Coordinates of N, CA and C in Angstrom, one line a residue:
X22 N -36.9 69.5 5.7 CA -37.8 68.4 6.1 C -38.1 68.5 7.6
X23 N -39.8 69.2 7.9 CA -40.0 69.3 9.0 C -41.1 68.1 9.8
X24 N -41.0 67.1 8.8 CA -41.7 65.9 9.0 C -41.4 64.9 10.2
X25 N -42.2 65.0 11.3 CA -42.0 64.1 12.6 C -42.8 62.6 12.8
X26 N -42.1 61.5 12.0 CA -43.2 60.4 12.2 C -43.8 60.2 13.7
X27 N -44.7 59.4 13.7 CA -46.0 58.9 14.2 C -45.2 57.9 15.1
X28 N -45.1 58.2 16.5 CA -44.8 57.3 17.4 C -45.7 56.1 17.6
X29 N -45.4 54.9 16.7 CA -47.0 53.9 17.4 C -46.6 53.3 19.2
X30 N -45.1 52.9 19.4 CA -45.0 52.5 20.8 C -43.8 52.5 20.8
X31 N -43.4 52.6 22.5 CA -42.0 52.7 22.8 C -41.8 51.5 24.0
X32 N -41.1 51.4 24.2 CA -40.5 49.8 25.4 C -39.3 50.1 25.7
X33 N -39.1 50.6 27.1 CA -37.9 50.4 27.7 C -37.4 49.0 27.8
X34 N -35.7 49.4 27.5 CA -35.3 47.8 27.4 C -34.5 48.0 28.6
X35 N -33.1 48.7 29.1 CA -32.7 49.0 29.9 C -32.6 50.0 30.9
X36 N -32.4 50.1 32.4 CA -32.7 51.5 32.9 C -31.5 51.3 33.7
X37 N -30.3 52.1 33.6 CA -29.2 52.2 34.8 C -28.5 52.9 35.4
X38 N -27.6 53.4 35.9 CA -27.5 54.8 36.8 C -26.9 56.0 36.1
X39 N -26.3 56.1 34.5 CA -26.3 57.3 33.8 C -27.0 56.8 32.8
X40 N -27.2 56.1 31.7 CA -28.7 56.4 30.9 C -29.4 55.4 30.8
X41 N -30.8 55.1 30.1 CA -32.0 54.1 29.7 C -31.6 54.1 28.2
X42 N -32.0 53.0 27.6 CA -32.2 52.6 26.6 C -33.8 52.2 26.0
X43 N -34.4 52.6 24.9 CA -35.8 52.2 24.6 C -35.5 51.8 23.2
X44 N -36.9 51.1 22.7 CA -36.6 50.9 21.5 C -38.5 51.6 21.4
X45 N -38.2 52.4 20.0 CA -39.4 52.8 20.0 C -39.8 52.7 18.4
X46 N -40.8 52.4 18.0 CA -41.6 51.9 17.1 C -42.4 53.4 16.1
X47 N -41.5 53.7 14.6 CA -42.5 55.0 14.0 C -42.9 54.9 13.1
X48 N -43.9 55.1 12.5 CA -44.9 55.1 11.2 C -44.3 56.2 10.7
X49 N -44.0 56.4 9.2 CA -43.5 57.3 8.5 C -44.4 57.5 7.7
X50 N -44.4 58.8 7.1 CA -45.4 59.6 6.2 C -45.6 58.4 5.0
X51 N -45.2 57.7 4.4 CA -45.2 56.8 3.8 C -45.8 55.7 4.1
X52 N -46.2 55.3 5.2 CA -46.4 54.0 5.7 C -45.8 52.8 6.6
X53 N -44.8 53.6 5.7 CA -43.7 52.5 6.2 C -43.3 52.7 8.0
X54 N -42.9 51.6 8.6 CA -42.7 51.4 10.0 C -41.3 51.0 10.4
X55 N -40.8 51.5 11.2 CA -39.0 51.4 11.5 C -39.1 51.5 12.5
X56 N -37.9 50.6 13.9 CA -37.7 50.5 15.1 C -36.3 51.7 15.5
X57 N -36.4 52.2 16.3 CA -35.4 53.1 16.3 C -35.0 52.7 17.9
X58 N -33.8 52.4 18.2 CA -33.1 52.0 19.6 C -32.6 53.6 19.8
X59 N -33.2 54.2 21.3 CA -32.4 55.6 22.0 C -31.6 55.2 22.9
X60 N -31.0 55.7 22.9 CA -29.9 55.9 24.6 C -30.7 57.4 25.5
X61 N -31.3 57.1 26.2 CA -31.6 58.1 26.7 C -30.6 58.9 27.9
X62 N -30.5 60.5 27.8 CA -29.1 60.6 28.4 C -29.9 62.2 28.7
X63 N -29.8 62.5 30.3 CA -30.3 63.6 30.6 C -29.3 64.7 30.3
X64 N -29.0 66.2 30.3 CA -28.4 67.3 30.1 C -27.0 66.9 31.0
X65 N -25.7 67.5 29.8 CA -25.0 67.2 30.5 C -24.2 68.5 30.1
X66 N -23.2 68.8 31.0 CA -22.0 70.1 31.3 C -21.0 69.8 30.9
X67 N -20.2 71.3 30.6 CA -18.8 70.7 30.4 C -18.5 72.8 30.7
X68 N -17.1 72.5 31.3 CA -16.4 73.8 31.2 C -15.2 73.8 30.5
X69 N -15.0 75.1 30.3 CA -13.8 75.8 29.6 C -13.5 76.6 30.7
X70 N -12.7 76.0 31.5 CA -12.0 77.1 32.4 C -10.4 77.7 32.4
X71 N -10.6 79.1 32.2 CA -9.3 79.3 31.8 C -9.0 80.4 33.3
X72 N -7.4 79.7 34.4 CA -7.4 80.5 35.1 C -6.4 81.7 34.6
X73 N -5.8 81.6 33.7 CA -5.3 82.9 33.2 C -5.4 83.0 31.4
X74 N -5.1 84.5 30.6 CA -4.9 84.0 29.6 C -4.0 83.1 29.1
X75 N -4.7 82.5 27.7 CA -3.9 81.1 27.2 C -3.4 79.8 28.2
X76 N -4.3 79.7 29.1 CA -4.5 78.4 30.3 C -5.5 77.8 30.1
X77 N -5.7 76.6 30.1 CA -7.2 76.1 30.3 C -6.9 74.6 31.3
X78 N -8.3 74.5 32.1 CA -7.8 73.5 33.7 C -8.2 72.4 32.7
X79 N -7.7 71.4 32.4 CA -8.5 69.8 32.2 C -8.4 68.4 33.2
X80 N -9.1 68.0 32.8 CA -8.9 66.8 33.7 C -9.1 65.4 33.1
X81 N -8.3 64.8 34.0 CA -8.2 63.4 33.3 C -8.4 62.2 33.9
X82 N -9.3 61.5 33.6 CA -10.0 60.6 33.8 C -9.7 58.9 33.2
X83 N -9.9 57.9 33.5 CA -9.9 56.7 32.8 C -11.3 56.3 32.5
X84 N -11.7 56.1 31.3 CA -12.9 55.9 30.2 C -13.5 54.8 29.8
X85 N -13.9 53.6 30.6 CA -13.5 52.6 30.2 C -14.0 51.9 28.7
X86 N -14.8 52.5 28.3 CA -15.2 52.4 27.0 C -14.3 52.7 25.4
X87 N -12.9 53.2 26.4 CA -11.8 53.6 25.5 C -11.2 53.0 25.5
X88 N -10.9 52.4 27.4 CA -9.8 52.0 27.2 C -8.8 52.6 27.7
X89 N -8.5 53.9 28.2 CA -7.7 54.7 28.3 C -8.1 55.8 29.5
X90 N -7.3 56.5 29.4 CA -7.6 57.6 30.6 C -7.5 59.2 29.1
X91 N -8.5 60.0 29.4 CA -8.4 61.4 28.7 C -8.3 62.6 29.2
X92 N -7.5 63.6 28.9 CA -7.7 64.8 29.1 C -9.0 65.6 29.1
X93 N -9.8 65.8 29.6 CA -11.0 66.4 29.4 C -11.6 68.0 29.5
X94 N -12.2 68.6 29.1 CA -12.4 70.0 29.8 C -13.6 69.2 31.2
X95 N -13.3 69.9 32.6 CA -14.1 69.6 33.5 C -16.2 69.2 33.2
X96 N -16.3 67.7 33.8 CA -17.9 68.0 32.5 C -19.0 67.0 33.3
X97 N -20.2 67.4 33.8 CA -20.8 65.8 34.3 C -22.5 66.4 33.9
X98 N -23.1 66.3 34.7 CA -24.6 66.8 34.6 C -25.5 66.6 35.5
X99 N -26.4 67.8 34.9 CA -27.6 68.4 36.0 C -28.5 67.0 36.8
X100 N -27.9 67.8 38.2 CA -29.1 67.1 39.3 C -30.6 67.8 39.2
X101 N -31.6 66.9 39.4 CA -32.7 66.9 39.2 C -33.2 68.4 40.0
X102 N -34.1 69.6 39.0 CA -34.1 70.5 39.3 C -33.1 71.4 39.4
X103 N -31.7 71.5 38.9 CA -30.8 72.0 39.1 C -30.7 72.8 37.5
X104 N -30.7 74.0 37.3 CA -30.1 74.8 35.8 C -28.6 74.2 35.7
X105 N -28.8 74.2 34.3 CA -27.2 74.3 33.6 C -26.2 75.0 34.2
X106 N -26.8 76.1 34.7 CA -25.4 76.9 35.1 C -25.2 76.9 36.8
X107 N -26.2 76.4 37.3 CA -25.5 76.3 38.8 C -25.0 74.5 38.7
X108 N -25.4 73.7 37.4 CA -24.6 72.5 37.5 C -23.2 72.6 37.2
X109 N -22.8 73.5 36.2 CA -21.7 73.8 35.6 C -21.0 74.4 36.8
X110 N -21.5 75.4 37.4 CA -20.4 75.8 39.2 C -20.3 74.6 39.8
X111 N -21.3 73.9 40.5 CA -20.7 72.9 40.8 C -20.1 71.7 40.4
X112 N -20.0 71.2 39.1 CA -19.1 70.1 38.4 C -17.3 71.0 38.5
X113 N -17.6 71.9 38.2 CA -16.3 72.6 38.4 C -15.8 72.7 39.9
X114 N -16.5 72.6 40.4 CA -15.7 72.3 41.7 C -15.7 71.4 42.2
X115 N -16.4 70.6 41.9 CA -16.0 69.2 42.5 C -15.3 68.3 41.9
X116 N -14.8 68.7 40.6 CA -13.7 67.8 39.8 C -12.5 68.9 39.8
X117 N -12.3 70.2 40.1 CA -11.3 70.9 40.6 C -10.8 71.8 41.1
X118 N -11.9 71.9 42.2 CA -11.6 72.7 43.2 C -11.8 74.1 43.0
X119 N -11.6 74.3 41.4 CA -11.7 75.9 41.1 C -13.8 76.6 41.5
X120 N -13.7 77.7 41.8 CA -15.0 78.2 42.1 C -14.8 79.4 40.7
X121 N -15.7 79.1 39.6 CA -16.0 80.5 39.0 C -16.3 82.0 39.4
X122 N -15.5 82.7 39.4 CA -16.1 84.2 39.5 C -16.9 84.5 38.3
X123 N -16.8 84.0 37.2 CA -17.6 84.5 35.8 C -17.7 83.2 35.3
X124 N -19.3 83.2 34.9 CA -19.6 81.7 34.7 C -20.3 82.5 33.2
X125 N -19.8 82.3 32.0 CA -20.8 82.7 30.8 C -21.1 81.2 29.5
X126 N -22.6 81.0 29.3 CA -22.6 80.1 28.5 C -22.1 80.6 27.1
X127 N -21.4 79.5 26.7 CA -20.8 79.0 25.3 C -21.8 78.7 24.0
X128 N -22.9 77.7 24.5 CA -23.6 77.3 23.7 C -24.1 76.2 24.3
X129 N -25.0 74.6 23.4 CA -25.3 73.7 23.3 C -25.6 73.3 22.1
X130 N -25.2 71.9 22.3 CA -25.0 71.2 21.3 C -25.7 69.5 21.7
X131 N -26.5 68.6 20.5 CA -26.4 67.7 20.4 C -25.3 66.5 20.4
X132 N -25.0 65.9 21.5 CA -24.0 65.2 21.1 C -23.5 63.9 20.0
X133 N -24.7 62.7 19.9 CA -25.1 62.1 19.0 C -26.3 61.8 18.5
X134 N -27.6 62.9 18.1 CA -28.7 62.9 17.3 C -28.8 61.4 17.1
X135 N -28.4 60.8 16.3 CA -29.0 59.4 15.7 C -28.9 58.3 16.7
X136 N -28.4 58.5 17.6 CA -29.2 57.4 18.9 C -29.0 57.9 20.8
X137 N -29.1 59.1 20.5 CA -28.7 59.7 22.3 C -29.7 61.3 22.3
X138 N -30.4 61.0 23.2 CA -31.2 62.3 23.6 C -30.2 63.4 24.4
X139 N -29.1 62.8 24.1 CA -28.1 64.2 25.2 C -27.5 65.5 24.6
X140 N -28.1 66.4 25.5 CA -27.5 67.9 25.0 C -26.7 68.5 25.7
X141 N -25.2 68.4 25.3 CA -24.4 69.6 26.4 C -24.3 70.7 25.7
X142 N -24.4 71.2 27.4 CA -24.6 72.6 27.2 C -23.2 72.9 28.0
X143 N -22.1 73.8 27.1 CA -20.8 74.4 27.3 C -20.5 75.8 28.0
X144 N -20.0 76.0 28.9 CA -19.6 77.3 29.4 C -18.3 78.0 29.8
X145 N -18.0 79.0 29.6 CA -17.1 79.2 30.0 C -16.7 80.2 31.4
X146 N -15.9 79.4 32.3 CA -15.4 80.0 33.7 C -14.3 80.9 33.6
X147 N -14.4 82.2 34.4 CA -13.4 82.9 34.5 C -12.8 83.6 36.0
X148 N -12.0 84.2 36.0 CA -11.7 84.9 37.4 C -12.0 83.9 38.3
X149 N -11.5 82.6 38.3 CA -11.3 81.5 39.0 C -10.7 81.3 40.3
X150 N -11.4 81.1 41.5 CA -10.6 81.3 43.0 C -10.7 79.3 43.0
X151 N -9.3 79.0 43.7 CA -8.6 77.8 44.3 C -9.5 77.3 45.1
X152 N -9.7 76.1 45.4 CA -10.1 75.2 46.3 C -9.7 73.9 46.0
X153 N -10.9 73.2 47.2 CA -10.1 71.9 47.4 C -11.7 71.2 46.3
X154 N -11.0 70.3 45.4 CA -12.0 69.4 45.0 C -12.9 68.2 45.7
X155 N -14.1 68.6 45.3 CA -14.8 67.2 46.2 C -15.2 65.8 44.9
X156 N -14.6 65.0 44.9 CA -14.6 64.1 43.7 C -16.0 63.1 43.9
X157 N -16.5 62.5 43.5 CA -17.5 61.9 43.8 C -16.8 60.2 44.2
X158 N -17.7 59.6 44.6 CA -17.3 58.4 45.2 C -16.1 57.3 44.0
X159 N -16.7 57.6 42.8 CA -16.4 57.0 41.8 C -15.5 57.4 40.6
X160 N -14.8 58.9 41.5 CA -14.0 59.3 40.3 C -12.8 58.8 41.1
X161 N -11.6 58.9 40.2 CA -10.1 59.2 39.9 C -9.8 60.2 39.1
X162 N -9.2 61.5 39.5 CA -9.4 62.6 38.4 C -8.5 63.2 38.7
X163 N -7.1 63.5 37.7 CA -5.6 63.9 37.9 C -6.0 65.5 37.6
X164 N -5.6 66.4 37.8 CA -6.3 68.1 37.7 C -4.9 68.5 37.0
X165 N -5.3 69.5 35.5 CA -3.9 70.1 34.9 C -4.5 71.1 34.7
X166 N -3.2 72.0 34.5 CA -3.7 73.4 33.9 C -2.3 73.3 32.5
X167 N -2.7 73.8 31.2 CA -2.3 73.4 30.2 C -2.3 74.6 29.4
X168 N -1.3 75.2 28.8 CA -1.4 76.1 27.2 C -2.4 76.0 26.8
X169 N -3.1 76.4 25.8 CA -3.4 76.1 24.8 C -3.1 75.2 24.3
X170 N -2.0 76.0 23.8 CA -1.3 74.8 22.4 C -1.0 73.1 23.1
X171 N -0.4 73.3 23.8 CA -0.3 72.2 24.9 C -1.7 71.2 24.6
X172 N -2.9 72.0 25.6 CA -3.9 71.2 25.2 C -4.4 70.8 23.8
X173 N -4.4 71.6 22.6 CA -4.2 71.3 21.5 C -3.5 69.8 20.7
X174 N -2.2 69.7 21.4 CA -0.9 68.9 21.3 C -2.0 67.5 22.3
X175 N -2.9 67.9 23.3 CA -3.8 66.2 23.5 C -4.4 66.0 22.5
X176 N -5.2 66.6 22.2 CA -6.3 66.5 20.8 C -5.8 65.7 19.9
X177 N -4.7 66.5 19.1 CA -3.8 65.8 18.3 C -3.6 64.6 18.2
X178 N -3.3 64.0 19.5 CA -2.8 62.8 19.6 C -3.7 61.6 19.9
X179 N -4.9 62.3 20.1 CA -5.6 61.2 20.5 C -6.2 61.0 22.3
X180 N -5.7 62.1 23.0 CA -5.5 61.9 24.2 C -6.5 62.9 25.0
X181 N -7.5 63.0 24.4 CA -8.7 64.6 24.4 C -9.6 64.2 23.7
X182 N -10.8 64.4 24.2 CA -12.3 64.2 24.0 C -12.6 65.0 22.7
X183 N -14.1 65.0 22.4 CA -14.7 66.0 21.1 C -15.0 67.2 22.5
X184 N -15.8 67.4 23.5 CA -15.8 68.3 23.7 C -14.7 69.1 24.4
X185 N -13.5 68.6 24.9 CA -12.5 69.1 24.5 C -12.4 70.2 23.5
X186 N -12.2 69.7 22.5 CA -11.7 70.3 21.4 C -12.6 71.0 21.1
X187 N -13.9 70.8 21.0 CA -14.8 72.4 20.9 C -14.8 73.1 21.9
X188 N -14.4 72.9 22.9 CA -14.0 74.1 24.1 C -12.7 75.0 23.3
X189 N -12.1 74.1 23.1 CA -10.8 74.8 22.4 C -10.8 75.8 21.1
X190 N -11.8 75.3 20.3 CA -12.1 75.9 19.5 C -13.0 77.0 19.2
X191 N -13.3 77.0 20.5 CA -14.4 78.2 21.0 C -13.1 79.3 21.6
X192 N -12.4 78.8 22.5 CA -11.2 79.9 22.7 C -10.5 80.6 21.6
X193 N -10.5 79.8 20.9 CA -9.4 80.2 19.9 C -10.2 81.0 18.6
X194 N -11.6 80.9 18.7 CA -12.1 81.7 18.4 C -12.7 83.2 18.6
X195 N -11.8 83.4 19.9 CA -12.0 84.7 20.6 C -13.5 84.7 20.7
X196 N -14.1 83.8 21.8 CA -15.1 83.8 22.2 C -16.5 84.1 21.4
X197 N -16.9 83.4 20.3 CA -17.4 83.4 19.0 C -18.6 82.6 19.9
X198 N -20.2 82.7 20.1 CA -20.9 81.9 20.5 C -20.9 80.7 19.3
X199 N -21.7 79.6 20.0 CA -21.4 78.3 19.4 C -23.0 78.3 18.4
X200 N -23.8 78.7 19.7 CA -25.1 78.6 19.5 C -25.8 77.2 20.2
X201 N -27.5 77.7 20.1 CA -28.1 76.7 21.4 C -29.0 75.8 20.4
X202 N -29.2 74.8 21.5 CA -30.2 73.8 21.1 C -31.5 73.7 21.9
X203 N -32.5 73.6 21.4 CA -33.6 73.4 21.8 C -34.5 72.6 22.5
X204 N -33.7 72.1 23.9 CA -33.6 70.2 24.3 C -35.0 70.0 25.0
X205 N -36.5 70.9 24.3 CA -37.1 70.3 24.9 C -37.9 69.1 24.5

């Protein structure tokens, strides 16, 4: 089904400092008309950084939409004019100090199609040199370096994001591309 209904109108309803919300109005091949609410949500990062084999750095954050604080693979998104992969060097260092020597993309992925325009795009860091993290005004962010299994052992529990776990799952796939999406 390569069928794209007929945009009749769209209306922003909210606009605030990580996404906009619209509600947008579509004629379907049928006739028929249906409101569709977006979350609009620009390109966002995430790394897999492993400073040695079977290590990966995460970080952990409090979420308040959880409720909780998670283990995360390091992740935020592109400043205006900025590529995925010089955003991904710098989110990595400013949530942990690590600088990639080898920055290779993983893939991208849609994160929730049925109401969010956001696509992360995943990479993985290697030959990792130490520094000091620059956190943004607004973070709290505990820095670990973890097993594998270890990080697996968050997932499990509840204590680890989805992209987490497909960072993880991409390791453990001996570096198997994910594959890309199309985000224009």
């Amino acid at each position: 089904m390569d069928y794209k209904p007929r945009l009749l109108e769209s209306s922003d309803v909210f606009r605030g400092r990580v996404f906009g919300v619209r509600t947008d109005l579509l004629e379907y091949e049928d006739g028929t008309t249906h409101r569709v609410d977006v979350v609009e949500h620009g390109a966002s990062l995430a790394i897999a950084a492993t400073p040695s084999p079977g290590k990966i750095v995460l970080v952990r954050q409090y979420r308040h939409p959880t409720g909780t604080s998670l283990w995360e693979l390091p992740a935020g998104t592109s400043e205006p004019g900025e590529s995925p992969a010089d955003g991904a060097r710098r989110e990595l260092q400013e949530e942990t100090g690590y600088a990639a020597g080898r920055l290779t993309p993983i893939g991208s992925f849609w994160m929730t199609p049925g109401f969010c325009s956001e696509v992360l795009h995943v990479f993985h860091a290697e030959e990792l040199i130490e520094g000091a993290p620059a956190f943004d005004e607004d973070e709290r962010i505990e820095i670990g370096v973890f097993t594998l299994e270890a990080a697996w052992r968050l997932v499990a529990n509840g204590t680890a994001d989805a992209k987490t776990m497909l960072g993880l799952w991409w390791l453990k796939g001996a570096g198997g591309e994910i594959g890309t999406v199309d985000s224009r």
